[in-house]
Amino acid sequence: MSAVSFDKVFGVHQHTMRIRNNRAEVLAGNLANADTPGFKARDLDFNEALVQAAHLQTVDNNPPMAKTSNGHMDISDLEALKDPELLLKYRQPFQPDTGNGNTVEVNSERMNYLSNTIEYQATMQFLNGRISKLRTALRGQ
């Protein structure tokens, strides 16, 4: 009997949960600072974060690479990609500046937060289905 790899069972969905959670924190921070003068709304680029997570997963699952030239990138440089702060981008507001320099548009932030929450829940349901199937398989039913 071979060991079960969570990467094979859950695939990219394990990473989407973390990314969606990080994005929810950023969006909630935007909403919390809606009245803070000079606050600049930010968002996490989900697609870019997912590509980075998938890349790191393949790097983590492969044997370490040898650096054969000073011109080669050091694998430790990829560790920086695990920091969600690096994937944050400033949001461009739909409406012109309100005069206080704040770029948070509450209605847009709420819609983004709601959309992110729905996608988080959909991923959770998918993972629950996978776990249920694994339980059934382990019981031999």
Short mmCIF file of N, CA and C in Angstrom, two decimals:
data_model
loop_
_atom_site.label_atom_id
_atom_site.label_comp_id
_atom_site.label_asym_id
_atom_site.label_seq_id
_atom_site.Cartn_x
_atom_site.Cartn_y
_atom_site.Cartn_z
N MET A 1 0.85 -1.17 0.00
CA MET A 1 0.00 0.00 0.00
C MET A 1 0.90 1.23 0.00
N SER A 2 0.63 2.15 -0.90
CA SER A 2 1.46 3.36 -0.99
C SER A 2 0.86 4.49 -0.16
N ALA A 3 1.71 5.42 0.22
CA ALA A 3 1.28 6.57 1.01
C ALA A 3 0.45 7.51 0.14
N VAL A 4 -0.50 8.17 0.77
CA VAL A 4 -1.35 9.12 0.07
C VAL A 4 -0.71 10.49 0.16
N SER A 5 -0.51 11.12 -0.99
CA SER A 5 0.04 12.47 -1.03
C SER A 5 -1.11 13.46 -1.01
N PHE A 6 -1.08 14.38 -0.04
CA PHE A 6 -2.12 15.41 0.03
C PHE A 6 -2.10 16.29 -1.21
N ASP A 7 -0.92 16.50 -1.78
CA ASP A 7 -0.83 17.29 -3.00
C ASP A 7 -1.60 16.63 -4.14
N LYS A 8 -1.55 15.31 -4.21
CA LYS A 8 -2.27 14.60 -5.26
C LYS A 8 -3.76 14.54 -4.97
N VAL A 9 -4.12 14.40 -3.71
CA VAL A 9 -5.53 14.28 -3.35
C VAL A 9 -6.24 15.62 -3.46
N PHE A 10 -5.64 16.66 -2.91
CA PHE A 10 -6.31 17.96 -2.86
C PHE A 10 -5.90 18.89 -3.99
N GLY A 11 -4.79 18.59 -4.64
CA GLY A 11 -4.35 19.41 -5.76
C GLY A 11 -4.17 20.87 -5.37
N VAL A 12 -4.62 21.72 -6.23
CA VAL A 12 -4.44 23.15 -6.05
C VAL A 12 -5.40 23.73 -5.00
N HIS A 13 -6.42 22.98 -4.64
CA HIS A 13 -7.44 23.50 -3.74
C HIS A 13 -6.93 23.79 -2.34
N GLN A 14 -5.92 23.08 -1.90
CA GLN A 14 -5.35 23.38 -0.58
C GLN A 14 -4.72 24.77 -0.58
N HIS A 15 -4.19 25.18 -1.71
CA HIS A 15 -3.58 26.51 -1.81
C HIS A 15 -4.64 27.59 -1.96
N THR A 16 -5.73 27.27 -2.65
CA THR A 16 -6.77 28.28 -2.84
C THR A 16 -7.37 28.69 -1.51
N MET A 17 -7.48 27.76 -0.58
CA MET A 17 -8.03 28.08 0.75
C MET A 17 -7.16 29.14 1.44
N ARG A 18 -5.86 28.94 1.41
CA ARG A 18 -4.95 29.88 2.06
C ARG A 18 -4.99 31.23 1.36
N ILE A 19 -4.99 31.23 0.04
CA ILE A 19 -4.99 32.48 -0.71
C ILE A 19 -6.30 33.23 -0.48
N ARG A 20 -7.42 32.52 -0.53
CA ARG A 20 -8.72 33.16 -0.29
C ARG A 20 -8.78 33.73 1.13
N ASN A 21 -8.21 33.02 2.09
CA ASN A 21 -8.19 33.52 3.47
C ASN A 21 -7.35 34.80 3.55
N ASN A 22 -6.18 34.80 2.91
CA ASN A 22 -5.33 36.00 2.91
C ASN A 22 -6.05 37.17 2.24
N ARG A 23 -6.75 36.88 1.14
CA ARG A 23 -7.47 37.95 0.44
C ARG A 23 -8.59 38.50 1.31
N ALA A 24 -9.29 37.64 2.04
CA ALA A 24 -10.36 38.10 2.93
C ALA A 24 -9.81 39.06 3.98
N GLU A 25 -8.62 38.76 4.51
CA GLU A 25 -8.01 39.65 5.50
C GLU A 25 -7.68 41.01 4.89
N VAL A 26 -7.18 41.02 3.66
CA VAL A 26 -6.85 42.28 3.00
C VAL A 26 -8.12 43.10 2.75
N LEU A 27 -9.16 42.44 2.24
CA LEU A 27 -10.41 43.15 1.96
C LEU A 27 -11.06 43.66 3.23
N ALA A 28 -11.01 42.87 4.30
CA ALA A 28 -11.56 43.32 5.58
C ALA A 28 -10.77 44.53 6.09
N GLY A 29 -9.46 44.52 5.89
CA GLY A 29 -8.64 45.67 6.28
C GLY A 29 -9.02 46.91 5.50
N ASN A 30 -9.32 46.74 4.22
CA ASN A 30 -9.77 47.88 3.42
C ASN A 30 -11.06 48.45 3.99
N LEU A 31 -12.01 47.57 4.28
CA LEU A 31 -13.29 48.03 4.82
C LEU A 31 -13.12 48.71 6.18
N ALA A 32 -12.23 48.17 6.99
CA ALA A 32 -12.00 48.75 8.32
C ALA A 32 -11.38 50.15 8.23
N ASN A 33 -10.69 50.41 7.13
CA ASN A 33 -10.02 51.71 6.96
C ASN A 33 -10.74 52.62 5.97
N ALA A 34 -12.02 52.38 5.75
CA ALA A 34 -12.78 53.16 4.77
C ALA A 34 -12.80 54.65 5.09
N ASP A 35 -12.69 54.99 6.36
CA ASP A 35 -12.73 56.41 6.76
C ASP A 35 -11.37 56.96 7.16
N THR A 36 -10.33 56.18 6.96
CA THR A 36 -8.98 56.62 7.33
C THR A 36 -8.41 57.51 6.21
N PRO A 37 -8.14 58.78 6.53
CA PRO A 37 -7.58 59.67 5.49
C PRO A 37 -6.26 59.13 4.94
N GLY A 38 -6.14 59.15 3.63
CA GLY A 38 -4.90 58.73 2.98
C GLY A 38 -4.73 57.23 2.81
N PHE A 39 -5.68 56.42 3.32
CA PHE A 39 -5.54 54.97 3.19
C PHE A 39 -5.75 54.56 1.74
N LYS A 40 -4.89 53.69 1.26
CA LYS A 40 -4.96 53.20 -0.12
C LYS A 40 -5.44 51.74 -0.11
N ALA A 41 -6.57 51.50 -0.77
CA ALA A 41 -7.12 50.15 -0.84
C ALA A 41 -6.17 49.24 -1.60
N ARG A 42 -6.06 48.00 -1.10
CA ARG A 42 -5.20 47.01 -1.74
C ARG A 42 -5.99 45.74 -1.97
N ASP A 43 -5.46 44.91 -2.83
CA ASP A 43 -6.08 43.62 -3.09
C ASP A 43 -4.99 42.62 -3.43
N LEU A 44 -5.30 41.37 -3.22
CA LEU A 44 -4.38 40.29 -3.53
C LEU A 44 -4.77 39.75 -4.90
N ASP A 45 -3.83 39.65 -5.79
CA ASP A 45 -4.08 39.11 -7.12
C ASP A 45 -4.16 37.59 -6.98
N PHE A 46 -5.40 37.07 -6.96
CA PHE A 46 -5.63 35.65 -6.71
C PHE A 46 -4.93 34.78 -7.75
N ASN A 47 -5.08 35.12 -9.02
CA ASN A 47 -4.48 34.30 -10.08
C ASN A 47 -2.96 34.24 -9.96
N GLU A 48 -2.34 35.38 -9.70
CA GLU A 48 -0.89 35.40 -9.54
C GLU A 48 -0.45 34.60 -8.32
N ALA A 49 -1.20 34.74 -7.23
CA ALA A 49 -0.87 34.00 -6.01
C ALA A 49 -1.00 32.50 -6.23
N LEU A 50 -2.00 32.09 -7.00
CA LEU A 50 -2.20 30.67 -7.27
C LEU A 50 -1.08 30.11 -8.14
N VAL A 51 -0.66 30.88 -9.12
CA VAL A 51 0.46 30.47 -9.97
C VAL A 51 1.72 30.32 -9.12
N GLN A 52 1.96 31.28 -8.23
CA GLN A 52 3.13 31.21 -7.35
C GLN A 52 3.06 29.99 -6.44
N ALA A 53 1.88 29.72 -5.88
CA ALA A 53 1.72 28.56 -4.99
C ALA A 53 1.96 27.26 -5.74
N ALA A 54 1.44 27.16 -6.96
CA ALA A 54 1.65 25.95 -7.76
C ALA A 54 3.12 25.78 -8.09
N HIS A 55 3.80 26.89 -8.38
CA HIS A 55 5.23 26.83 -8.68
C HIS A 55 6.02 26.37 -7.45
N LEU A 56 5.68 26.92 -6.30
CA LEU A 56 6.38 26.52 -5.07
C LEU A 56 6.11 25.07 -4.73
N GLN A 57 4.89 24.59 -5.03
CA GLN A 57 4.57 23.19 -4.76
C GLN A 57 5.47 22.28 -5.59
N THR A 58 5.69 22.61 -6.86
CA THR A 58 6.54 21.77 -7.69
C THR A 58 7.99 21.86 -7.24
N VAL A 59 8.42 23.04 -6.78
CA VAL A 59 9.79 23.20 -6.28
C VAL A 59 9.96 22.38 -5.00
N ASP A 60 8.96 22.44 -4.10
CA ASP A 60 9.05 21.73 -2.83
C ASP A 60 9.03 20.22 -3.01
N ASN A 61 8.39 19.72 -4.10
CA ASN A 61 8.26 18.28 -4.30
C ASN A 61 9.41 17.68 -5.09
N ASN A 62 10.30 18.50 -5.58
CA ASN A 62 11.43 18.01 -6.37
C ASN A 62 12.71 18.08 -5.53
N PRO A 63 13.69 17.26 -5.88
CA PRO A 63 14.96 17.32 -5.15
C PRO A 63 15.60 18.69 -5.32
N PRO A 64 16.40 19.12 -4.34
CA PRO A 64 17.01 20.44 -4.43
C PRO A 64 17.91 20.56 -5.66
N MET A 65 17.89 21.74 -6.24
CA MET A 65 18.73 21.99 -7.40
C MET A 65 20.08 22.50 -6.93
N ALA A 66 21.09 22.18 -7.69
CA ALA A 66 22.43 22.66 -7.38
C ALA A 66 22.68 23.95 -8.14
N LYS A 67 23.22 24.92 -7.46
CA LYS A 67 23.57 26.19 -8.09
C LYS A 67 24.97 26.02 -8.67
N THR A 68 25.04 26.00 -10.00
CA THR A 68 26.31 25.71 -10.66
C THR A 68 27.01 26.96 -11.19
N SER A 69 26.35 28.12 -11.05
CA SER A 69 26.95 29.36 -11.53
C SER A 69 26.48 30.52 -10.66
N ASN A 70 27.34 31.51 -10.48
CA ASN A 70 26.94 32.68 -9.69
C ASN A 70 25.78 33.44 -10.33
N GLY A 71 25.58 33.27 -11.63
CA GLY A 71 24.50 33.94 -12.33
C GLY A 71 23.15 33.28 -12.12
N HIS A 72 23.12 32.07 -11.55
CA HIS A 72 21.86 31.37 -11.33
C HIS A 72 21.14 31.93 -10.10
N MET A 73 19.81 31.91 -10.18
CA MET A 73 19.02 32.36 -9.05
C MET A 73 19.11 31.34 -7.92
N ASP A 74 19.25 31.82 -6.72
CA ASP A 74 19.30 30.96 -5.55
C ASP A 74 17.89 30.49 -5.23
N ILE A 75 17.71 29.21 -4.96
CA ILE A 75 16.38 28.67 -4.66
C ILE A 75 15.78 29.35 -3.44
N SER A 76 16.59 29.83 -2.53
CA SER A 76 16.06 30.52 -1.35
C SER A 76 15.34 31.80 -1.74
N ASP A 77 15.61 32.35 -2.94
CA ASP A 77 14.91 33.54 -3.41
C ASP A 77 13.42 33.25 -3.60
N LEU A 78 13.08 32.00 -3.85
CA LEU A 78 11.68 31.64 -4.03
C LEU A 78 10.90 31.70 -2.73
N GLU A 79 11.59 31.63 -1.61
CA GLU A 79 10.91 31.71 -0.32
C GLU A 79 10.15 33.02 -0.19
N ALA A 80 10.66 34.07 -0.82
CA ALA A 80 10.00 35.37 -0.74
C ALA A 80 8.60 35.31 -1.37
N LEU A 81 8.39 34.40 -2.31
CA LEU A 81 7.10 34.30 -2.96
C LEU A 81 6.02 33.78 -2.02
N LYS A 82 6.41 33.16 -0.92
CA LYS A 82 5.44 32.66 0.03
C LYS A 82 4.83 33.78 0.86
N ASP A 83 5.40 34.97 0.79
CA ASP A 83 4.91 36.11 1.55
C ASP A 83 3.77 36.77 0.79
N PRO A 84 2.51 36.72 1.31
CA PRO A 84 1.39 37.30 0.58
C PRO A 84 1.51 38.81 0.40
N GLU A 85 2.29 39.47 1.24
CA GLU A 85 2.48 40.92 1.10
C GLU A 85 3.06 41.27 -0.26
N LEU A 86 3.87 40.37 -0.82
CA LEU A 86 4.49 40.64 -2.10
C LEU A 86 3.50 40.59 -3.25
N LEU A 87 2.35 39.98 -3.04
CA LEU A 87 1.36 39.85 -4.10
C LEU A 87 0.26 40.90 -4.00
N LEU A 88 0.35 41.78 -3.00
CA LEU A 88 -0.65 42.82 -2.84
C LEU A 88 -0.42 43.93 -3.85
N LYS A 89 -1.53 44.41 -4.38
CA LYS A 89 -1.46 45.52 -5.33
C LYS A 89 -2.44 46.59 -4.89
N TYR A 90 -2.13 47.83 -5.21
CA TYR A 90 -3.05 48.91 -4.89
C TYR A 90 -4.20 48.89 -5.89
N ARG A 91 -5.39 49.11 -5.36
CA ARG A 91 -6.59 49.11 -6.19
C ARG A 91 -6.80 50.49 -6.81
N GLN A 92 -7.16 50.50 -8.07
CA GLN A 92 -7.49 51.75 -8.74
C GLN A 92 -8.97 52.04 -8.49
N PRO A 93 -9.29 53.18 -7.87
CA PRO A 93 -10.70 53.47 -7.57
C PRO A 93 -11.49 53.79 -8.84
N PHE A 94 -12.79 53.49 -8.81
CA PHE A 94 -13.68 53.80 -9.92
C PHE A 94 -14.07 55.29 -9.89
N GLN A 95 -14.20 55.82 -8.69
CA GLN A 95 -14.59 57.22 -8.50
C GLN A 95 -13.35 58.06 -8.25
N PRO A 96 -13.40 59.33 -8.62
CA PRO A 96 -12.25 60.19 -8.33
C PRO A 96 -12.04 60.36 -6.83
N ASP A 97 -10.89 60.83 -6.47
CA ASP A 97 -10.49 61.04 -5.08
C ASP A 97 -11.55 61.85 -4.32
N THR A 98 -11.82 61.42 -3.09
CA THR A 98 -12.82 62.08 -2.26
C THR A 98 -12.28 63.33 -1.58
N GLY A 99 -11.04 63.60 -1.72
CA GLY A 99 -10.45 64.79 -1.09
C GLY A 99 -9.56 64.44 0.08
N ASN A 100 -9.78 63.28 0.69
CA ASN A 100 -8.94 62.91 1.84
C ASN A 100 -7.86 61.88 1.46
N GLY A 101 -7.79 61.53 0.17
CA GLY A 101 -6.75 60.60 -0.29
C GLY A 101 -7.06 59.13 -0.09
N ASN A 102 -8.23 58.83 0.46
CA ASN A 102 -8.62 57.44 0.70
C ASN A 102 -9.20 56.86 -0.59
N THR A 103 -8.75 55.65 -0.96
CA THR A 103 -9.23 55.03 -2.20
C THR A 103 -10.18 53.85 -1.96
N VAL A 104 -10.63 53.65 -0.73
CA VAL A 104 -11.55 52.56 -0.42
C VAL A 104 -12.95 52.93 -0.91
N GLU A 105 -13.50 52.07 -1.75
CA GLU A 105 -14.89 52.23 -2.19
C GLU A 105 -15.68 51.09 -1.54
N VAL A 106 -16.44 51.45 -0.52
CA VAL A 106 -17.07 50.46 0.36
C VAL A 106 -17.91 49.46 -0.41
N ASN A 107 -18.72 49.91 -1.35
CA ASN A 107 -19.57 48.97 -2.10
C ASN A 107 -18.75 47.97 -2.90
N SER A 108 -17.70 48.43 -3.54
CA SER A 108 -16.82 47.52 -4.29
C SER A 108 -16.13 46.53 -3.36
N GLU A 109 -15.66 47.03 -2.22
CA GLU A 109 -14.98 46.15 -1.26
C GLU A 109 -15.94 45.09 -0.73
N ARG A 110 -17.16 45.48 -0.44
CA ARG A 110 -18.15 44.52 0.06
C ARG A 110 -18.43 43.44 -0.99
N MET A 111 -18.58 43.86 -2.24
CA MET A 111 -18.83 42.89 -3.31
C MET A 111 -17.64 41.95 -3.49
N ASN A 112 -16.44 42.49 -3.44
CA ASN A 112 -15.25 41.64 -3.55
C ASN A 112 -15.15 40.68 -2.37
N TYR A 113 -15.47 41.17 -1.18
CA TYR A 113 -15.43 40.32 0.01
C TYR A 113 -16.46 39.20 -0.10
N LEU A 114 -17.68 39.54 -0.54
CA LEU A 114 -18.73 38.54 -0.69
C LEU A 114 -18.36 37.50 -1.74
N SER A 115 -17.85 37.96 -2.87
CA SER A 115 -17.43 37.05 -3.94
C SER A 115 -16.32 36.11 -3.45
N ASN A 116 -15.35 36.66 -2.75
CA ASN A 116 -14.25 35.86 -2.20
C ASN A 116 -14.78 34.82 -1.21
N THR A 117 -15.75 35.22 -0.39
CA THR A 117 -16.33 34.30 0.60
C THR A 117 -17.07 33.15 -0.08
N ILE A 118 -17.82 33.46 -1.12
CA ILE A 118 -18.55 32.42 -1.85
C ILE A 118 -17.57 31.44 -2.50
N GLU A 119 -16.50 31.96 -3.08
CA GLU A 119 -15.50 31.09 -3.70
C GLU A 119 -14.76 30.26 -2.64
N TYR A 120 -14.53 30.82 -1.48
CA TYR A 120 -13.91 30.08 -0.36
C TYR A 120 -14.82 28.92 0.04
N GLN A 121 -16.12 29.21 0.17
CA GLN A 121 -17.07 28.16 0.57
C GLN A 121 -17.18 27.07 -0.49
N ALA A 122 -17.13 27.45 -1.76
CA ALA A 122 -17.18 26.45 -2.84
C ALA A 122 -15.96 25.53 -2.77
N THR A 123 -14.80 26.11 -2.52
CA THR A 123 -13.58 25.29 -2.39
C THR A 123 -13.70 24.37 -1.18
N MET A 124 -14.26 24.90 -0.08
CA MET A 124 -14.44 24.09 1.13
C MET A 124 -15.36 22.90 0.85
N GLN A 125 -16.44 23.13 0.12
CA GLN A 125 -17.35 22.03 -0.22
C GLN A 125 -16.66 20.99 -1.10
N PHE A 126 -15.85 21.45 -2.04
CA PHE A 126 -15.12 20.52 -2.89
C PHE A 126 -14.17 19.67 -2.05
N LEU A 127 -13.43 20.31 -1.15
CA LEU A 127 -12.49 19.56 -0.30
C LEU A 127 -13.22 18.60 0.63
N ASN A 128 -14.36 19.01 1.15
CA ASN A 128 -15.15 18.11 1.99
C ASN A 128 -15.60 16.88 1.21
N GLY A 129 -15.95 17.08 -0.07
CA GLY A 129 -16.31 15.94 -0.92
C GLY A 129 -15.14 15.00 -1.12
N ARG A 130 -13.96 15.57 -1.34
CA ARG A 130 -12.76 14.74 -1.50
C ARG A 130 -12.47 13.94 -0.23
N ILE A 131 -12.57 14.59 0.92
CA ILE A 131 -12.32 13.92 2.20
C ILE A 131 -13.34 12.81 2.42
N SER A 132 -14.58 13.07 2.09
CA SER A 132 -15.62 12.05 2.22
C SER A 132 -15.31 10.84 1.36
N LYS A 133 -14.87 11.07 0.14
CA LYS A 133 -14.51 9.96 -0.75
C LYS A 133 -13.32 9.18 -0.20
N LEU A 134 -12.34 9.89 0.38
CA LEU A 134 -11.19 9.20 0.98
C LEU A 134 -11.62 8.33 2.15
N ARG A 135 -12.52 8.83 2.97
CA ARG A 135 -13.02 8.04 4.11
C ARG A 135 -13.70 6.77 3.62
N THR A 136 -14.50 6.93 2.59
CA THR A 136 -15.22 5.78 2.02
C THR A 136 -14.21 4.76 1.49
N ALA A 137 -13.20 5.24 0.80
CA ALA A 137 -12.19 4.34 0.24
C ALA A 137 -11.40 3.64 1.35
N LEU A 138 -11.08 4.36 2.40
CA LEU A 138 -10.32 3.77 3.51
C LEU A 138 -11.13 2.71 4.26
N ARG A 139 -12.44 2.91 4.32
CA ARG A 139 -13.29 1.93 4.97
C ARG A 139 -13.52 0.70 4.08
N GLY A 140 -13.20 0.84 2.79
CA GLY A 140 -13.36 -0.28 1.86
C GLY A 140 -14.78 -0.48 1.41
N GLN A 141 -15.55 0.56 1.38
CA GLN A 141 -16.95 0.45 0.96
C GLN A 141 -17.11 0.72 -0.50
#
